[in-house]
Amino acid sequence: ETIVTDTGVSRGEAKDTAQQVWSICHVVTKNDPVTTGQPEAPPTGIEYVLVETLLSLILQASSDSFLRPLYLSRVLLELVRSQPAVMPQALAIGVSNLFQFYLPTLVPSARDNFSRWFAFHLTNTDYQWPKAYWDHWASYVVASQNSRGDFVRYSLEVVAENLSSMETMVTTCLPPGCVLVNNIRQSSVNDAQREDFLLSLEKDTKERVWDRNEDPDLIVDYITGDEVSEALASISDKSALAWCRTRAIIRSLMQHVEKHIEVEEKQISSTVAGEKDGSNMEAENNPSSTSSEDVLAVTTDAILRYQSLIIASLKKDLENTGVKVENGEDNELRRGCACLLENMAFVAQNSRIFMEGCLTCLLDNDVVNTSSVIIWLLDQGKVLRVGHWWDYAILSFRVELNKVIQSSDVNMVVDREGDAMEGGASETMPPVKSINDFAAPLFRLATEKVLIRLSDIGERHHKGLSPIEVDLIEGLKLFVMTATVMVLEALTETEEHSTKMKTKMAMKYITEYSGPILAGICREHTPATKGINSLISIFEAMH
């Protein structure tokens, strides 16, 4: 990693590291042009070794690794820049082989690292990549879910996050005539089948929130009042009434995100059709697309201001479900929060930036919790629409774990002679019970939801696990491992008024949701499938 010393000297620069890596060639050729004064010998194939080694390190790396993915990506980029005669060709061949022969065998985390590296490389090389490769990859993107198509889609998503205009994606990032431009943004789902009054309710709420800037209490009185209730009661299709107020509110609050995505879709379609002037004019006339407005900040501010409105809508919709308070209000309310999150994702069209920002805001303000997030991501009977579902589960776990730690007033008091402590006579430890009461149900809930999804898939894929099964299994493994690390860090970190607990002792406190316990939950689930057996093996390896 690059560091700056106390004297201001920079060490570990990616460019210097790339030069050191390339010096390996001189060992093979026995010809160092610096010392011998002779011209550099032609390539001997060592460039392919360097590409394979660096890509393998990038794919296996994580944010906690000694060599982080970003630094390794910079080193590979500097090698390509410093050796233009051999490295670009070797890199293109290496990526092609990795894509064609090995990508289906990669776990989702390695595939995501590959996508992020590729997006980084494109961004820093002026999007230079052979058109033939794009044309070949396009067939996997338009096909049903597969690992190669997921790699290309996620790469384009990461590239798009660093662009100020989607027009650049069409004109610069992708080659002319590339069919992948149609997969940058998903088309909005038609709302024609929704009841007229529900559309009218959403439109009226948008006007009250954005045009009139009404006080939240006034909108609460309106949305929970007799006028709306009587109008909803007259609707014949009762299935359309499930959490209807909640859906109308969250879609109204996400209006600027919706307009922003509509502008991006129009930029893409107009640019593809060659109508660049019309696209630019339209973007300038739409306030949601101007650079002076932070769409995410405006949306999260609205969620914060109308927090009471969201909660009131959830409670009113809960009354209409007919569930009694003493018989599972919390469980049914979590389903309402999951419906809220589903509609948030519908508007954001799975844009990672908008979804993470809005989800964090909802979690911080106690509108939703991690349980409702897991139900939203893994609900039975629904298509697994949210890509990288484990990232959102981990995000929600981290946010709520921090809140649990901050809100715990009572710490455990242990004696100095106990092997949990590293000093002090009578010391305090982190709030173990509060953390376990928070974490254990979530580990069980996520495991049970994945088991149900795996059972629904069954044994239809005889040659191996399907892409959905791999995402479910590997996603749960990542969630469990990452959440466990967060819990251990919370228990072992040293604060001003607490003493560090040894990791060995901390492991004893979390045995109720350890790998063997989760494996036991999997064994109890019937019928056992190939995917469930794989999950059992993974959990048994976690000690």
PDB file of N, CA, C and O in Angstrom, residues 34-87:
ATOM      1  N   VAL A  34      19.064  -1.493 -18.162  1.00  0.00           N
ATOM      2  CA  VAL A  34      19.635  -0.415 -17.350  1.00  0.00           C
ATOM      3  C   VAL A  34      21.097  -0.690 -17.057  1.00  0.00           C
ATOM      4  O   VAL A  34      21.961   0.182 -17.143  1.00  0.00           O
ATOM      5  N   THR A  35      21.425  -1.946 -16.707  1.00  0.00           N
ATOM      6  CA  THR A  35      22.801  -2.280 -16.326  1.00  0.00           C
ATOM      7  C   THR A  35      23.675  -2.673 -17.507  1.00  0.00           C
ATOM      8  O   THR A  35      24.872  -2.400 -17.520  1.00  0.00           O
ATOM      9  N   THR A  36      23.077  -3.323 -18.513  1.00  0.00           N
ATOM     10  CA  THR A  36      23.869  -3.791 -19.655  1.00  0.00           C
ATOM     11  C   THR A  36      23.960  -2.773 -20.772  1.00  0.00           C
ATOM     12  O   THR A  36      24.847  -2.865 -21.617  1.00  0.00           O
ATOM     13  N   GLY A  37      23.035  -1.839 -20.819  1.00  0.00           N
ATOM     14  CA  GLY A  37      23.025  -0.880 -21.907  1.00  0.00           C
ATOM     15  C   GLY A  37      22.499  -1.439 -23.200  1.00  0.00           C
ATOM     16  O   GLY A  37      22.484  -0.735 -24.223  1.00  0.00           O
ATOM     17  N   GLN A  38      22.064  -2.693 -23.183  1.00  0.00           N
ATOM     18  CA  GLN A  38      21.536  -3.336 -24.381  1.00  0.00           C
ATOM     19  C   GLN A  38      20.019  -3.111 -24.465  1.00  0.00           C
ATOM     20  O   GLN A  38      19.352  -2.916 -23.458  1.00  0.00           O
ATOM     21  N   PRO A  39      19.465  -3.112 -25.683  1.00  0.00           N
ATOM     22  CA  PRO A  39      18.009  -2.951 -25.810  1.00  0.00           C
ATOM     23  C   PRO A  39      17.283  -4.116 -25.145  1.00  0.00           C
ATOM     24  O   PRO A  39      17.804  -5.236 -25.079  1.00  0.00           O
ATOM     25  N   GLU A  40      16.102  -3.833 -24.682  1.00  0.00           N
ATOM     26  CA  GLU A  40      15.344  -4.852 -23.973  1.00  0.00           C
ATOM     27  C   GLU A  40      14.970  -5.988 -24.920  1.00  0.00           C
ATOM     28  O   GLU A  40      14.578  -5.779 -26.067  1.00  0.00           O
ATOM     29  N   ALA A  41      15.127  -7.209 -24.413  1.00  0.00           N
ATOM     30  CA  ALA A  41      14.849  -8.395 -25.215  1.00  0.00           C
ATOM     31  C   ALA A  41      13.350  -8.505 -25.489  1.00  0.00           C
ATOM     32  O   ALA A  41      12.532  -7.973 -24.732  1.00  0.00           O
ATOM     33  N   PRO A  42      12.967  -9.177 -26.547  1.00  0.00           N
ATOM     34  CA  PRO A  42      11.538  -9.350 -26.841  1.00  0.00           C
ATOM     35  C   PRO A  42      10.860 -10.138 -25.724  1.00  0.00           C
ATOM     36  O   PRO A  42      11.517 -10.856 -24.973  1.00  0.00           O
ATOM     37  N   PRO A  43       9.562 -10.022 -25.614  1.00  0.00           N
ATOM     38  CA  PRO A  43       8.841 -10.701 -24.534  1.00  0.00           C
ATOM     39  C   PRO A  43       9.005 -12.214 -24.619  1.00  0.00           C
ATOM     40  O   PRO A  43       9.100 -12.796 -25.702  1.00  0.00           O
ATOM     41  N   THR A  44       9.048 -12.843 -23.476  1.00  0.00           N
ATOM     42  CA  THR A  44       9.250 -14.290 -23.400  1.00  0.00           C
ATOM     43  C   THR A  44       8.015 -15.010 -22.869  1.00  0.00           C
ATOM     44  O   THR A  44       8.078 -16.195 -22.566  1.00  0.00           O
ATOM     45  N   GLY A  45       6.897 -14.330 -22.725  1.00  0.00           N
ATOM     46  CA  GLY A  45       5.695 -14.931 -22.179  1.00  0.00           C
ATOM     47  C   GLY A  45       5.489 -14.634 -20.712  1.00  0.00           C
ATOM     48  O   GLY A  45       4.453 -14.999 -20.141  1.00  0.00           O
ATOM     49  N   ILE A  46       6.474 -13.964 -20.102  1.00  0.00           N
ATOM     50  CA  ILE A  46       6.347 -13.659 -18.682  1.00  0.00           C
ATOM     51  C   ILE A  46       5.203 -12.686 -18.417  1.00  0.00           C
ATOM     52  O   ILE A  46       4.628 -12.654 -17.328  1.00  0.00           O
ATOM     53  N   GLU A  47       4.818 -11.905 -19.452  1.00  0.00           N
ATOM     54  CA  GLU A  47       3.722 -10.948 -19.272  1.00  0.00           C
ATOM     55  C   GLU A  47       2.404 -11.666 -18.972  1.00  0.00           C
ATOM     56  O   GLU A  47       1.561 -11.157 -18.218  1.00  0.00           O
ATOM     57  N   TYR A  48       2.238 -12.866 -19.525  1.00  0.00           N
ATOM     58  CA  TYR A  48       1.021 -13.626 -19.239  1.00  0.00           C
ATOM     59  C   TYR A  48       1.025 -14.147 -17.804  1.00  0.00           C
ATOM     60  O   TYR A  48      -0.023 -14.233 -17.161  1.00  0.00           O
ATOM     61  N   VAL A  49       2.196 -14.473 -17.313  1.00  0.00           N
ATOM     62  CA  VAL A  49       2.330 -14.906 -15.923  1.00  0.00           C
ATOM     63  C   VAL A  49       1.967 -13.758 -14.984  1.00  0.00           C
ATOM     64  O   VAL A  49       1.267 -13.946 -13.979  1.00  0.00           O
ATOM     65  N   LEU A  50       2.443 -12.557 -15.307  1.00  0.00           N
ATOM     66  CA  LEU A  50       2.150 -11.393 -14.469  1.00  0.00           C
ATOM     67  C   LEU A  50       0.652 -11.091 -14.468  1.00  0.00           C
ATOM     68  O   LEU A  50       0.074 -10.788 -13.417  1.00  0.00           O
ATOM     69  N   VAL A  51       0.022 -11.157 -15.638  1.00  0.00           N
ATOM     70  CA  VAL A  51      -1.416 -10.896 -15.720  1.00  0.00           C
ATOM     71  C   VAL A  51      -2.193 -11.920 -14.897  1.00  0.00           C
ATOM     72  O   VAL A  51      -3.085 -11.572 -14.115  1.00  0.00           O
ATOM     73  N   GLU A  52      -1.849 -13.179 -15.053  1.00  0.00           N
ATOM     74  CA  GLU A  52      -2.562 -14.232 -14.324  1.00  0.00           C
ATOM     75  C   GLU A  52      -2.385 -14.072 -12.816  1.00  0.00           C
ATOM     76  O   GLU A  52      -3.335 -14.223 -12.046  1.00  0.00           O
ATOM     77  N   THR A  53      -1.165 -13.756 -12.398  1.00  0.00           N
ATOM     78  CA  THR A  53      -0.896 -13.614 -10.962  1.00  0.00           C
ATOM     79  C   THR A  53      -1.644 -12.438 -10.372  1.00  0.00           C
ATOM     80  O   THR A  53      -2.294 -12.549  -9.315  1.00  0.00           O
ATOM     81  N   LEU A  54      -1.584 -11.285 -11.028  1.00  0.00           N
ATOM     82  CA  LEU A  54      -2.239 -10.095 -10.489  1.00  0.00           C
ATOM     83  C   LEU A  54      -3.759 -10.240 -10.502  1.00  0.00           C
ATOM     84  O   LEU A  54      -4.434  -9.842  -9.546  1.00  0.00           O
ATOM     85  N   LEU A  55      -4.311 -10.809 -11.569  1.00  0.00           N
ATOM     86  CA  LEU A  55      -5.765 -11.003 -11.607  1.00  0.00           C
ATOM     87  C   LEU A  55      -6.217 -11.981 -10.530  1.00  0.00           C
ATOM     88  O   LEU A  55      -7.269 -11.790  -9.906  1.00  0.00           O
ATOM     89  N   SER A  56      -5.437 -13.019 -10.288  1.00  0.00           N
ATOM     90  CA  SER A  56      -5.813 -13.970  -9.238  1.00  0.00           C
ATOM     91  C   SER A  56      -5.777 -13.317  -7.870  1.00  0.00           C
ATOM     92  O   SER A  56      -6.635 -13.581  -7.015  1.00  0.00           O
ATOM     93  N   LEU A  57      -4.808 -12.434  -7.632  1.00  0.00           N
ATOM     94  CA  LEU A  57      -4.747 -11.708  -6.359  1.00  0.00           C
ATOM     95  C   LEU A  57      -5.930 -10.749  -6.217  1.00  0.00           C
ATOM     96  O   LEU A  57      -6.506 -10.607  -5.130  1.00  0.00           O
ATOM     97  N   ILE A  58      -6.291 -10.092  -7.305  1.00  0.00           N
ATOM     98  CA  ILE A  58      -7.415  -9.152  -7.276  1.00  0.00           C
ATOM     99  C   ILE A  58      -8.717  -9.892  -6.971  1.00  0.00           C
ATOM    100  O   ILE A  58      -9.532  -9.445  -6.163  1.00  0.00           O
ATOM    101  N   LEU A  59      -8.904 -11.036  -7.618  1.00  0.00           N
ATOM    102  CA  LEU A  59     -10.146 -11.785  -7.419  1.00  0.00           C
ATOM    103  C   LEU A  59     -10.275 -12.325  -5.998  1.00  0.00           C
ATOM    104  O   LEU A  59     -11.383 -12.448  -5.468  1.00  0.00           O
ATOM    105  N   GLN A  60      -9.158 -12.651  -5.366  1.00  0.00           N
ATOM    106  CA  GLN A  60      -9.196 -13.224  -4.016  1.00  0.00           C
ATOM    107  C   GLN A  60      -9.130 -12.175  -2.916  1.00  0.00           C
ATOM    108  O   GLN A  60      -9.359 -12.506  -1.749  1.00  0.00           O
ATOM    109  N   ALA A  61      -8.830 -10.942  -3.262  1.00  0.00           N
ATOM    110  CA  ALA A  61      -8.599  -9.908  -2.255  1.00  0.00           C
ATOM    111  C   ALA A  61      -9.911  -9.416  -1.670  1.00  0.00           C
ATOM    112  O   ALA A  61     -11.003  -9.638  -2.213  1.00  0.00           O
ATOM    113  N   SER A  62      -9.810  -8.736  -0.542  1.00  0.00           N
ATOM    114  CA  SER A  62     -10.959  -8.096   0.104  1.00  0.00           C
ATOM    115  C   SER A  62     -10.473  -6.813   0.746  1.00  0.00           C
ATOM    116  O   SER A  62      -9.275  -6.505   0.744  1.00  0.00           O
ATOM    117  N   SER A  63     -11.395  -6.056   1.308  1.00  0.00           N
ATOM    118  CA  SER A  63     -11.031  -4.788   1.941  1.00  0.00           C
ATOM    119  C   SER A  63     -10.131  -5.001   3.155  1.00  0.00           C
ATOM    120  O   SER A  63      -9.436  -4.088   3.593  1.00  0.00           O
ATOM    121  N   ASP A  64     -10.143  -6.224   3.725  1.00  0.00           N
ATOM    122  CA  ASP A  64      -9.311  -6.535   4.888  1.00  0.00           C
ATOM    123  C   ASP A  64      -7.990  -7.180   4.503  1.00  0.00           C
ATOM    124  O   ASP A  64      -7.179  -7.478   5.382  1.00  0.00           O
ATOM    125  N   SER A  65      -7.772  -7.414   3.220  1.00  0.00           N
ATOM    126  CA  SER A  65      -6.552  -8.073   2.782  1.00  0.00           C
ATOM    127  C   SER A  65      -5.359  -7.142   2.926  1.00  0.00           C
ATOM    128  O   SER A  65      -5.487  -5.909   2.904  1.00  0.00           O
ATOM    129  N   PHE A  66      -4.165  -7.753   3.056  1.00  0.00           N
ATOM    130  CA  PHE A  66      -2.939  -6.949   3.110  1.00  0.00           C
ATOM    131  C   PHE A  66      -2.745  -6.196   1.806  1.00  0.00           C
ATOM    132  O   PHE A  66      -2.370  -5.022   1.798  1.00  0.00           O
ATOM    133  N   LEU A  67      -2.989  -6.882   0.691  1.00  0.00           N
ATOM    134  CA  LEU A  67      -2.961  -6.239  -0.622  1.00  0.00           C
ATOM    135  C   LEU A  67      -4.407  -6.021  -1.055  1.00  0.00           C
ATOM    136  O   LEU A  67      -5.104  -6.972  -1.394  1.00  0.00           O
ATOM    137  N   ARG A  68      -4.842  -4.789  -1.057  1.00  0.00           N
ATOM    138  CA  ARG A  68      -6.240  -4.491  -1.339  1.00  0.00           C
ATOM    139  C   ARG A  68      -6.503  -4.467  -2.845  1.00  0.00           C
ATOM    140  O   ARG A  68      -5.602  -4.184  -3.642  1.00  0.00           O
ATOM    141  N   PRO A  69      -7.749  -4.747  -3.236  1.00  0.00           N
ATOM    142  CA  PRO A  69      -8.057  -4.826  -4.675  1.00  0.00           C
ATOM    143  C   PRO A  69      -7.714  -3.553  -5.431  1.00  0.00           C
ATOM    144  O   PRO A  69      -7.214  -3.619  -6.563  1.00  0.00           O
ATOM    145  N   LEU A  70      -7.977  -2.391  -4.837  1.00  0.00           N
ATOM    146  CA  LEU A  70      -7.723  -1.135  -5.543  1.00  0.00           C
ATOM    147  C   LEU A  70      -6.239  -0.938  -5.813  1.00  0.00           C
ATOM    148  O   LEU A  70      -5.841  -0.514  -6.907  1.00  0.00           O
ATOM    149  N   TYR A  71      -5.409  -1.264  -4.829  1.00  0.00           N
ATOM    150  CA  TYR A  71      -3.970  -1.102  -5.024  1.00  0.00           C
ATOM    151  C   TYR A  71      -3.467  -2.058  -6.101  1.00  0.00           C
ATOM    152  O   TYR A  71      -2.679  -1.672  -6.979  1.00  0.00           O
ATOM    153  N   LEU A  72      -3.903  -3.299  -6.057  1.00  0.00           N
ATOM    154  CA  LEU A  72      -3.499  -4.265  -7.076  1.00  0.00           C
ATOM    155  C   LEU A  72      -3.975  -3.831  -8.461  1.00  0.00           C
ATOM    156  O   LEU A  72      -3.256  -4.024  -9.458  1.00  0.00           O
ATOM    157  N   SER A  73      -5.165  -3.251  -8.524  1.00  0.00           N
ATOM    158  CA  SER A  73      -5.682  -2.754  -9.803  1.00  0.00           C
ATOM    159  C   SER A  73      -4.814  -1.626 -10.341  1.00  0.00           C
ATOM    160  O   SER A  73      -4.569  -1.532 -11.553  1.00  0.00           O
ATOM    161  N   ARG A  74      -4.340  -0.774  -9.456  1.00  0.00           N
ATOM    162  CA  ARG A  74      -3.459   0.327  -9.884  1.00  0.00           C
ATOM    163  C   ARG A  74      -2.124  -0.205 -10.388  1.00  0.00           C
ATOM    164  O   ARG A  74      -1.560   0.313 -11.365  1.00  0.00           O
ATOM    165  N   VAL A  75      -1.598  -1.250  -9.730  1.00  0.00           N
ATOM    166  CA  VAL A  75      -0.333  -1.837 -10.174  1.00  0.00           C
ATOM    167  C   VAL A  75      -0.486  -2.419 -11.577  1.00  0.00           C
ATOM    168  O   VAL A  75       0.355  -2.202 -12.459  1.00  0.00           O
ATOM    169  N   LEU A  76      -1.577  -3.162 -11.798  1.00  0.00           N
ATOM    170  CA  LEU A  76      -1.816  -3.747 -13.125  1.00  0.00           C
ATOM    171  C   LEU A  76      -2.005  -2.647 -14.167  1.00  0.00           C
ATOM    172  O   LEU A  76      -1.523  -2.774 -15.310  1.00  0.00           O
ATOM    173  N   LEU A  77      -2.663  -1.577 -13.809  1.00  0.00           N
ATOM    174  CA  LEU A  77      -2.855  -0.459 -14.733  1.00  0.00           C
ATOM    175  C   LEU A  77      -1.520   0.170 -15.108  1.00  0.00           C
ATOM    176  O   LEU A  77      -1.279   0.485 -16.285  1.00  0.00           O
ATOM    177  N   GLU A  78      -0.634   0.359 -14.126  1.00  0.00           N
ATOM    178  CA  GLU A  78       0.679   0.938 -14.412  1.00  0.00           C
ATOM    179  C   GLU A  78       1.518   0.018 -15.291  1.00  0.00           C
ATOM    180  O   GLU A  78       2.303   0.495 -16.132  1.00  0.00           O
ATOM    181  N   LEU A  79       1.365  -1.285 -15.121  1.00  0.00           N
ATOM    182  CA  LEU A  79       2.082  -2.217 -15.993  1.00  0.00           C
ATOM    183  C   LEU A  79       1.612  -2.082 -17.441  1.00  0.00           C
ATOM    184  O   LEU A  79       2.421  -2.098 -18.371  1.00  0.00           O
ATOM    185  N   VAL A  80       0.311  -1.942 -17.638  1.00  0.00           N
ATOM    186  CA  VAL A  80      -0.238  -1.779 -18.987  1.00  0.00           C
ATOM    187  C   VAL A  80       0.266  -0.480 -19.607  1.00  0.00           C
ATOM    188  O   VAL A  80       0.608  -0.429 -20.795  1.00  0.00           O
ATOM    189  N   ARG A  81       0.319   0.572 -18.805  1.00  0.00           N
ATOM    190  CA  ARG A  81       0.769   1.868 -19.327  1.00  0.00           C
ATOM    191  C   ARG A  81       2.264   1.874 -19.642  1.00  0.00           C
ATOM    192  O   ARG A  81       2.697   2.479 -20.622  1.00  0.00           O
ATOM    193  N   SER A  82       3.065   1.213 -18.814  1.00  0.00           N
ATOM    194  CA  SER A  82       4.527   1.262 -18.994  1.00  0.00           C
ATOM    195  C   SER A  82       5.020   0.282 -20.046  1.00  0.00           C
ATOM    196  O   SER A  82       6.133   0.443 -20.559  1.00  0.00           O
ATOM    197  N   GLN A  83       4.210  -0.747 -20.353  1.00  0.00           N
ATOM    198  CA  GLN A  83       4.623  -1.742 -21.342  1.00  0.00           C
ATOM    199  C   GLN A  83       3.536  -1.897 -22.410  1.00  0.00           C
ATOM    200  O   GLN A  83       2.895  -2.940 -22.532  1.00  0.00           O
ATOM    201  N   PRO A  84       3.310  -0.854 -23.201  1.00  0.00           N
ATOM    202  CA  PRO A  84       2.209  -0.891 -24.177  1.00  0.00           C
ATOM    203  C   PRO A  84       2.400  -1.905 -25.294  1.00  0.00           C
ATOM    204  O   PRO A  84       1.436  -2.271 -25.975  1.00  0.00           O
ATOM    205  N   ALA A  85       3.626  -2.379 -25.494  1.00  0.00           N
ATOM    206  CA  ALA A  85       3.870  -3.304 -26.598  1.00  0.00           C
ATOM    207  C   ALA A  85       3.406  -4.724 -26.286  1.00  0.00           C
ATOM    208  O   ALA A  85       3.082  -5.488 -27.210  1.00  0.00           O
ATOM    209  N   VAL A  86       3.371  -5.088 -25.020  1.00  0.00           N
ATOM    210  CA  VAL A  86       3.081  -6.488 -24.690  1.00  0.00           C
ATOM    211  C   VAL A  86       1.931  -6.660 -23.694  1.00  0.00           C
ATOM    212  O   VAL A  86       1.136  -7.610 -23.796  1.00  0.00           O
ATOM    213  N   MET A  87       1.809  -5.759 -22.694  1.00  0.00           N
ATOM    214  CA  MET A  87       0.856  -5.980 -21.619  1.00  0.00           C
ATOM    215  C   MET A  87      -0.612  -5.862 -22.041  1.00  0.00           C
ATOM    216  O   MET A  87      -1.440  -6.669 -21.599  1.00  0.00           O
TER     217      MET A  87
END
